mmCIF file of C-alpha atoms in Angstrom:
data_model
loop_
_atom_site.group_PDB
_atom_site.id
_atom_site.type_symbol
_atom_site.label_atom_id
_atom_site.label_comp_id
_atom_site.label_asym_id
_atom_site.label_seq_id
_atom_site.Cartn_x
_atom_site.Cartn_y
_atom_site.Cartn_z
ATOM 1 C CA MET G 1 42.844 -56.915 -42.758
ATOM 2 C CA TRP G 2 40.081 -54.473 -41.800
ATOM 3 C CA ALA G 3 37.363 -56.937 -40.827
ATOM 4 C CA VAL G 4 35.616 -54.686 -38.314
ATOM 5 C CA ARG G 5 32.857 -52.660 -39.952
ATOM 6 C CA ARG G 6 31.449 -49.336 -38.918
ATOM 7 C CA PRO G 7 28.335 -49.954 -36.811
ATOM 8 C CA PRO G 8 25.087 -49.042 -38.588
ATOM 9 C CA LEU G 9 23.428 -45.814 -37.551
ATOM 10 C CA ARG G 10 20.210 -46.140 -35.585
ATOM 11 C CA SER G 11 17.084 -44.675 -37.146
ATOM 12 C CA ASP G 12 16.978 -42.037 -34.400
ATOM 13 C CA HIS G 13 20.628 -41.131 -34.842
ATOM 14 C CA HIS G 14 21.356 -37.450 -35.291
ATOM 15 C CA PRO G 15 22.626 -36.480 -38.750
ATOM 16 C CA PRO G 16 26.359 -35.748 -38.892
ATOM 17 C CA PRO G 17 27.366 -32.167 -38.120
ATOM 18 C CA PRO G 18 28.587 -30.040 -41.053
ATOM 19 C CA PHE G 19 32.210 -31.207 -41.351
ATOM 20 C CA ASN G 20 35.056 -28.873 -42.303
ATOM 21 C CA ALA G 21 37.118 -31.291 -44.378
ATOM 22 C CA PRO G 22 39.857 -28.789 -45.405
ATOM 23 C CA ALA G 23 40.410 -27.870 -41.751
ATOM 24 C CA ALA G 24 40.810 -31.538 -40.784
ATOM 25 C CA ARG G 25 43.325 -32.078 -43.564
ATOM 26 C CA ARG G 26 45.235 -28.920 -42.640
ATOM 27 C CA LEU G 27 45.384 -29.759 -38.932
ATOM 28 C CA ARG G 28 46.568 -33.300 -39.616
ATOM 29 C CA ALA G 29 49.313 -32.080 -41.936
ATOM 30 C CA ALA G 30 50.424 -29.475 -39.388
ATOM 31 C CA LEU G 31 50.972 -32.276 -36.871
ATOM 32 C CA GLY G 32 52.988 -34.256 -39.388
ATOM 33 C CA LEU G 33 50.533 -37.155 -39.318
ATOM 34 C CA GLY G 34 49.286 -39.329 -42.145
ATOM 35 C CA PRO G 35 45.779 -40.776 -42.428
ATOM 36 C CA ASP G 36 47.179 -44.080 -41.150
ATOM 37 C CA HIS G 37 48.444 -42.417 -37.950
ATOM 38 C CA VAL G 38 45.065 -40.773 -37.369
ATOM 39 C CA ALA G 39 43.197 -44.022 -37.986
ATOM 40 C CA HIS G 40 45.499 -45.910 -35.595
ATOM 41 C CA ALA G 41 44.963 -43.311 -32.846
ATOM 42 C CA LEU G 42 41.194 -43.455 -33.284
ATOM 43 C CA ARG G 43 41.255 -47.240 -33.017
ATOM 44 C CA ALA G 44 43.685 -47.476 -30.125
ATOM 45 C CA SER G 45 42.669 -44.511 -27.968
ATOM 46 C CA TYR G 46 39.005 -43.874 -28.768
ATOM 47 C CA ASP G 47 37.520 -47.357 -29.149
ATOM 48 C CA LEU G 48 36.690 -46.951 -32.841
ATOM 49 C CA PRO G 49 38.045 -50.275 -34.173
ATOM 50 C CA TYR G 50 36.509 -49.893 -37.625
ATOM 51 C CA VAL G 51 38.325 -46.671 -38.587
ATOM 52 C CA THR G 52 40.731 -47.168 -41.474
ATOM 53 C CA PRO G 53 43.085 -44.784 -43.285
ATOM 54 C CA ALA G 54 40.639 -44.941 -46.201
ATOM 55 C CA LEU G 55 37.799 -43.687 -43.980
ATOM 56 C CA VAL G 56 39.947 -40.827 -42.674
ATOM 57 C CA ALA G 57 40.839 -39.922 -46.272
ATOM 58 C CA ALA G 58 37.140 -40.010 -47.218
ATOM 59 C CA TRP G 59 36.363 -37.567 -44.417
ATOM 60 C CA GLU G 60 39.082 -35.231 -45.684
ATOM 61 C CA ARG G 61 37.823 -35.446 -49.265
ATOM 62 C CA GLY G 62 34.305 -34.615 -48.160
ATOM 63 C CA SER G 63 32.890 -37.862 -49.570
ATOM 64 C CA ALA G 64 31.958 -39.018 -46.037
ATOM 65 C CA SER G 65 31.237 -37.195 -42.788
ATOM 66 C CA PRO G 66 32.184 -38.321 -39.280
ATOM 67 C CA SER G 67 29.381 -38.876 -36.801
ATOM 68 C CA HIS G 68 29.209 -36.787 -33.624
ATOM 69 C CA PRO G 69 31.295 -39.295 -31.567
ATOM 70 C CA GLU G 70 33.767 -39.724 -34.432
ATOM 71 C CA LEU G 71 34.188 -35.970 -34.815
ATOM 72 C CA THR G 72 34.813 -35.546 -31.074
ATOM 73 C CA ALA G 73 37.413 -38.323 -31.153
ATOM 74 C CA LEU G 74 39.039 -36.861 -34.281
ATOM 75 C CA ALA G 75 39.339 -33.499 -32.534
ATOM 76 C CA GLY G 76 41.171 -35.264 -29.698
ATOM 77 C CA VAL G 77 43.620 -36.870 -32.111
ATOM 78 C CA LEU G 78 44.227 -33.576 -33.931
ATOM 79 C CA TRP G 79 44.574 -31.584 -30.688
ATOM 80 C CA CYS G 80 41.822 -29.130 -31.552
ATOM 81 C CA SER G 81 38.315 -28.275 -30.405
ATOM 82 C CA PRO G 82 35.352 -29.941 -32.133
ATOM 83 C CA GLY G 83 34.320 -26.477 -33.324
ATOM 84 C CA GLU G 84 37.445 -26.255 -35.487
ATOM 85 C CA LEU G 85 36.242 -29.299 -37.437
ATOM 86 C CA ILE G 86 32.656 -28.154 -37.910
ATOM 87 C CA GLY G 87 31.489 -26.038 -40.813
ATOM 88 C CA ARG G 88 29.044 -23.232 -40.188
ATOM 89 C CA PRO G 89 26.630 -24.558 -37.529
ATOM 90 C CA ARG G 90 22.952 -24.056 -38.279
ATOM 91 C CA THR G 91 21.067 -25.815 -35.487
ATOM 92 C CA LEU G 92 21.117 -25.532 -31.706
ATOM 93 C CA ARG G 93 22.862 -28.886 -31.415
ATOM 94 C CA GLU G 94 25.534 -27.978 -33.961
ATOM 95 C CA HIS G 95 26.263 -24.667 -32.229
ATOM 96 C CA ARG G 96 26.505 -26.410 -28.862
ATOM 97 C CA LEU G 97 28.839 -29.091 -30.218
ATOM 98 C CA ALA G 98 30.987 -26.439 -31.888
ATOM 99 C CA ARG G 99 31.487 -24.867 -28.452
ATOM 100 C CA GLY G 100 32.191 -28.219 -26.836
ATOM 101 C CA LEU G 101 29.388 -27.739 -24.304
ATOM 102 C CA ALA G 102 27.167 -30.321 -22.659
ATOM 103 C CA PRO G 103 23.404 -29.798 -23.005
ATOM 104 C CA GLU G 104 23.200 -29.468 -19.213
ATOM 105 C CA ASP G 105 25.531 -26.451 -19.324
ATOM 106 C CA VAL G 106 23.485 -24.640 -21.959
ATOM 107 C CA ALA G 107 20.145 -25.454 -20.323
ATOM 108 C CA HIS G 108 21.340 -24.198 -16.928
ATOM 109 C CA THR G 109 22.789 -20.991 -18.374
ATOM 110 C CA VAL G 110 19.642 -20.025 -20.285
ATOM 111 C CA GLY G 111 17.272 -21.050 -17.487
ATOM 112 C CA TYR G 112 15.619 -24.038 -19.158
ATOM 113 C CA GLU G 113 14.795 -27.467 -17.803
ATOM 114 C CA LEU G 114 17.187 -29.943 -19.416
ATOM 115 C CA GLN G 115 14.468 -32.055 -21.043
ATOM 116 C CA ALA G 116 12.738 -28.970 -22.445
ATOM 117 C CA TYR G 117 16.000 -27.780 -23.958
ATOM 118 C CA LEU G 118 16.763 -31.215 -25.401
ATOM 119 C CA ARG G 119 13.322 -31.323 -27.016
ATOM 120 C CA MET G 120 14.177 -28.138 -28.905
ATOM 121 C CA GLU G 121 17.396 -29.750 -30.135
ATOM 122 C CA GLU G 122 15.489 -32.844 -31.201
ATOM 123 C CA THR G 123 12.557 -31.129 -32.946
ATOM 124 C CA GLY G 124 14.238 -29.312 -35.786
ATOM 125 C CA GLY G 125 16.855 -27.572 -33.658
ATOM 126 C CA GLN G 126 14.917 -24.308 -33.422
ATOM 127 C CA TRP G 127 15.108 -22.103 -30.345
ATOM 128 C CA ARG G 128 11.840 -21.044 -28.678
ATOM 129 C CA GLY G 129 13.051 -19.095 -25.633
ATOM 130 C CA THR G 130 12.105 -15.644 -24.373
ATOM 131 C CA ASP G 131 14.096 -12.531 -25.286
ATOM 132 C CA ARG G 132 16.034 -12.800 -22.019
ATOM 133 C CA GLN G 133 16.776 -16.476 -22.584
ATOM 134 C CA THR G 134 17.758 -15.747 -26.189
ATOM 135 C CA ALA G 135 20.256 -13.150 -24.965
ATOM 136 C CA ALA G 136 21.740 -15.740 -22.594
ATOM 137 C CA LEU G 137 21.874 -18.318 -25.389
ATOM 138 C CA THR G 138 23.614 -15.802 -27.653
ATOM 139 C CA ARG G 139 26.312 -15.257 -25.037
ATOM 140 C CA VAL G 140 26.917 -18.888 -24.108
ATOM 141 C CA LEU G 141 27.038 -20.115 -27.726
ATOM 142 C CA GLY G 142 28.713 -17.008 -29.143
ATOM 143 C CA LEU G 143 25.953 -16.486 -31.704
ATOM 144 C CA SER G 144 25.977 -13.743 -34.302
ATOM 145 C CA LEU G 145 22.756 -12.010 -35.339
ATOM 146 C CA ALA G 146 22.690 -14.227 -38.437
ATOM 147 C CA ASP G 147 23.004 -17.316 -36.212
ATOM 148 C CA VAL G 148 20.172 -16.122 -33.961
ATOM 149 C CA LEU G 149 17.841 -15.724 -36.941
ATOM 150 C CA THR G 150 18.751 -19.204 -38.140
ATOM 151 C CA VAL G 151 18.212 -21.026 -34.839
ATOM 152 C CA THR G 152 14.951 -19.181 -34.192
ATOM 153 C CA GLY G 153 13.572 -20.134 -37.616
ATOM 154 C CA ARG G 154 13.374 -16.573 -38.953
ATOM 155 C CA GLU G 155 15.922 -16.876 -41.746
ATOM 156 C CA GLU G 156 13.372 -17.936 -44.359
ATOM 157 C CA ARG G 157 11.180 -14.914 -43.599
ATOM 158 C CA LEU G 158 14.239 -12.694 -43.985
ATOM 159 C CA ALA G 159 14.965 -14.357 -47.342
ATOM 160 C CA GLU G 160 11.401 -13.649 -48.528
ATOM 161 C CA LEU G 161 11.675 -9.969 -47.631
ATOM 162 C CA LEU G 162 15.090 -9.619 -49.247
ATOM 163 C CA ARG G 163 13.907 -11.265 -52.474
ATOM 164 C CA ASP G 164 11.022 -8.799 -52.634
ATOM 165 C CA ALA G 165 13.320 -5.881 -51.830
ATOM 166 C CA VAL G 166 15.813 -6.552 -54.618
ATOM 167 C CA THR G 167 13.165 -7.271 -57.240
ATOM 168 C CA THR G 168 10.814 -4.344 -56.482
ATOM 169 C CA ARG G 169 11.208 -1.098 -54.484
ATOM 170 C CA TRP G 170 13.834 -1.742 -51.812
ATOM 171 C CA GLN G 171 12.802 1.365 -49.825
ATOM 172 C CA ALA G 172 9.523 -0.285 -48.837
ATOM 173 C CA TYR G 173 11.351 -3.117 -47.101
ATOM 174 C CA VAL G 174 13.683 -1.221 -44.790
ATOM 175 C CA ARG G 175 11.228 -1.285 -41.898
ATOM 176 C CA PRO G 176 10.031 -4.928 -42.325
ATOM 177 C CA VAL G 177 13.620 -6.168 -42.553
ATOM 178 C CA SER G 178 14.641 -4.130 -39.515
ATOM 179 C CA LYS G 179 11.997 -5.902 -37.436
ATOM 180 C CA ILE G 180 13.730 -9.210 -38.127
ATOM 181 C CA ALA G 181 17.324 -7.978 -38.316
ATOM 182 C CA PRO G 182 17.568 -4.958 -35.971
ATOM 183 C CA LEU G 183 20.412 -3.075 -37.620
ATOM 184 C CA GLU G 184 21.123 0.646 -37.721
ATOM 185 C CA ARG G 185 18.776 2.224 -40.272
ATOM 186 C CA ARG G 186 21.453 3.930 -42.358
ATOM 187 C CA LEU G 187 23.384 0.675 -42.687
ATOM 188 C CA LEU G 188 20.255 -1.248 -43.592
ATOM 189 C CA GLU G 189 19.302 1.285 -46.259
ATOM 190 C CA GLU G 190 22.768 1.071 -47.807
ATOM 191 C CA VAL G 191 22.701 -2.724 -47.759
ATOM 192 C CA LEU G 192 19.267 -3.019 -49.381
ATOM 193 C CA HIS G 193 20.083 -0.351 -51.952
ATOM 194 C CA GLY G 194 23.338 -2.126 -52.808
ATOM 195 C CA LEU G 195 21.676 -5.520 -53.106
ATOM 196 C CA HIS G 196 18.992 -4.042 -55.345
ATOM 197 C CA GLN G 197 21.603 -2.517 -57.637
ATOM 198 C CA ASP G 198 23.619 -5.735 -57.670
ATOM 199 C CA TYR G 199 20.624 -7.849 -58.621
ATOM 200 C CA GLN G 200 19.458 -5.419 -61.307
ATOM 201 C CA GLY G 201 23.016 -5.234 -62.631
ATOM 202 C CA HIS G 202 23.141 -9.017 -63.022
ATOM 203 C CA MET G 203 19.919 -8.985 -64.977
ATOM 204 C CA ALA G 204 20.886 -6.039 -67.193
ATOM 205 C CA ALA G 205 24.305 -7.517 -67.997
ATOM 206 C CA THR G 206 22.803 -10.839 -69.039
ATOM 207 C CA LEU G 207 20.277 -9.120 -71.321
ATOM 208 C CA SER G 208 23.066 -7.066 -72.907
ATOM 209 C CA TRP G 209 24.827 -10.310 -73.853
ATOM 210 C CA GLY G 210 21.900 -11.137 -76.078
ATOM 211 C CA GLY G 211 20.272 -13.796 -73.942
ATOM 212 C CA GLY G 212 16.530 -14.239 -73.981
ATOM 213 C CA PRO G 213 14.227 -13.933 -70.984
ATOM 214 C CA THR G 214 14.911 -17.527 -69.886
ATOM 215 C CA ASP G 215 18.661 -17.001 -70.050
ATOM 216 C CA ALA G 216 18.368 -13.739 -68.169
ATOM 217 C CA SER G 217 16.590 -15.446 -65.275
ATOM 218 C CA ASP G 218 19.496 -17.790 -64.469
ATOM 219 C CA PRO G 219 21.927 -15.344 -62.797
ATOM 220 C CA GLY G 220 19.019 -13.593 -61.137
ATOM 221 C CA ARG G 221 17.709 -16.892 -59.764
ATOM 222 C CA ASP G 222 21.136 -17.752 -58.387
ATOM 223 C CA PHE G 223 21.399 -14.337 -56.731
ATOM 224 C CA LEU G 224 17.975 -14.743 -55.131
ATOM 225 C CA THR G 225 18.846 -18.249 -53.922
ATOM 226 C CA HIS G 226 21.826 -16.875 -51.998
ATOM 227 C CA VAL G 227 20.330 -13.491 -51.132
ATOM 228 C CA VAL G 228 20.654 -14.031 -47.367
ATOM 229 C CA ASP G 229 24.372 -14.752 -47.743
ATOM 230 C CA HIS G 230 24.746 -11.620 -49.892
ATOM 231 C CA PHE G 231 22.874 -9.654 -47.218
ATOM 232 C CA TRP G 232 25.164 -10.661 -44.332
ATOM 233 C CA THR G 233 28.286 -10.176 -46.461
ATOM 234 C CA ALA G 234 27.127 -6.635 -47.238
ATOM 235 C CA VAL G 235 26.378 -6.000 -43.558
ATOM 236 C CA GLU G 236 29.887 -7.122 -42.615
ATOM 237 C CA ASP G 237 31.294 -4.838 -45.321
ATOM 238 C CA GLY G 238 29.431 -1.872 -43.883
ATOM 239 C CA GLY G 239 26.824 -1.650 -46.619
ATOM 240 C CA ARG G 240 29.047 -2.142 -49.637
ATOM 241 C CA ALA G 241 27.231 -5.078 -51.324
#
């Protein structure tokens, strides 16, 4: 019955945006639609003849991700913005799509030539604008401080500093971290102190269970892997890591 296949992706095709599968499933259910209804609407109204109920179900399970055009069409069927179907954006392009903006709109707002802006989207999605342009970008895309660090390529440096802070003397890293994440000093001190205690607590608890050095490194390694997430969570909690 479903003879039409999904067209192959070109080699220069952008990777799919991070898809929020639970949100898609929830929005569909709220409209009282089944996967077959969604698939029919995508075929009939959005010129996507290859979409089947099975493909819609795969999107909702997280075993497949819609492409940019498919996600935009799905948002139309579910009566929502594309941003509601995107997980946490990490690149310039993903943030722009989440806001439903055309590249021309963003380029004009931040004072960039369109082709120059598009090149930044194409080459790793990292922002290279001036401080003034970054402020304009933050407003138009609704970026948080964490988002700004990600799109400017500074998140990895922050992760390095945080890993050093929680494994050594956190006090020595208040100033270096503040240069990347300009937060109020008292808050930053509380956050770093709390992260340090949390990390050391993980390590001490594992050792008290009788594990050897290799065992003890596992929870610590996991904490360090997600240290940036722990950092922003603590910031949002006002320093209570």
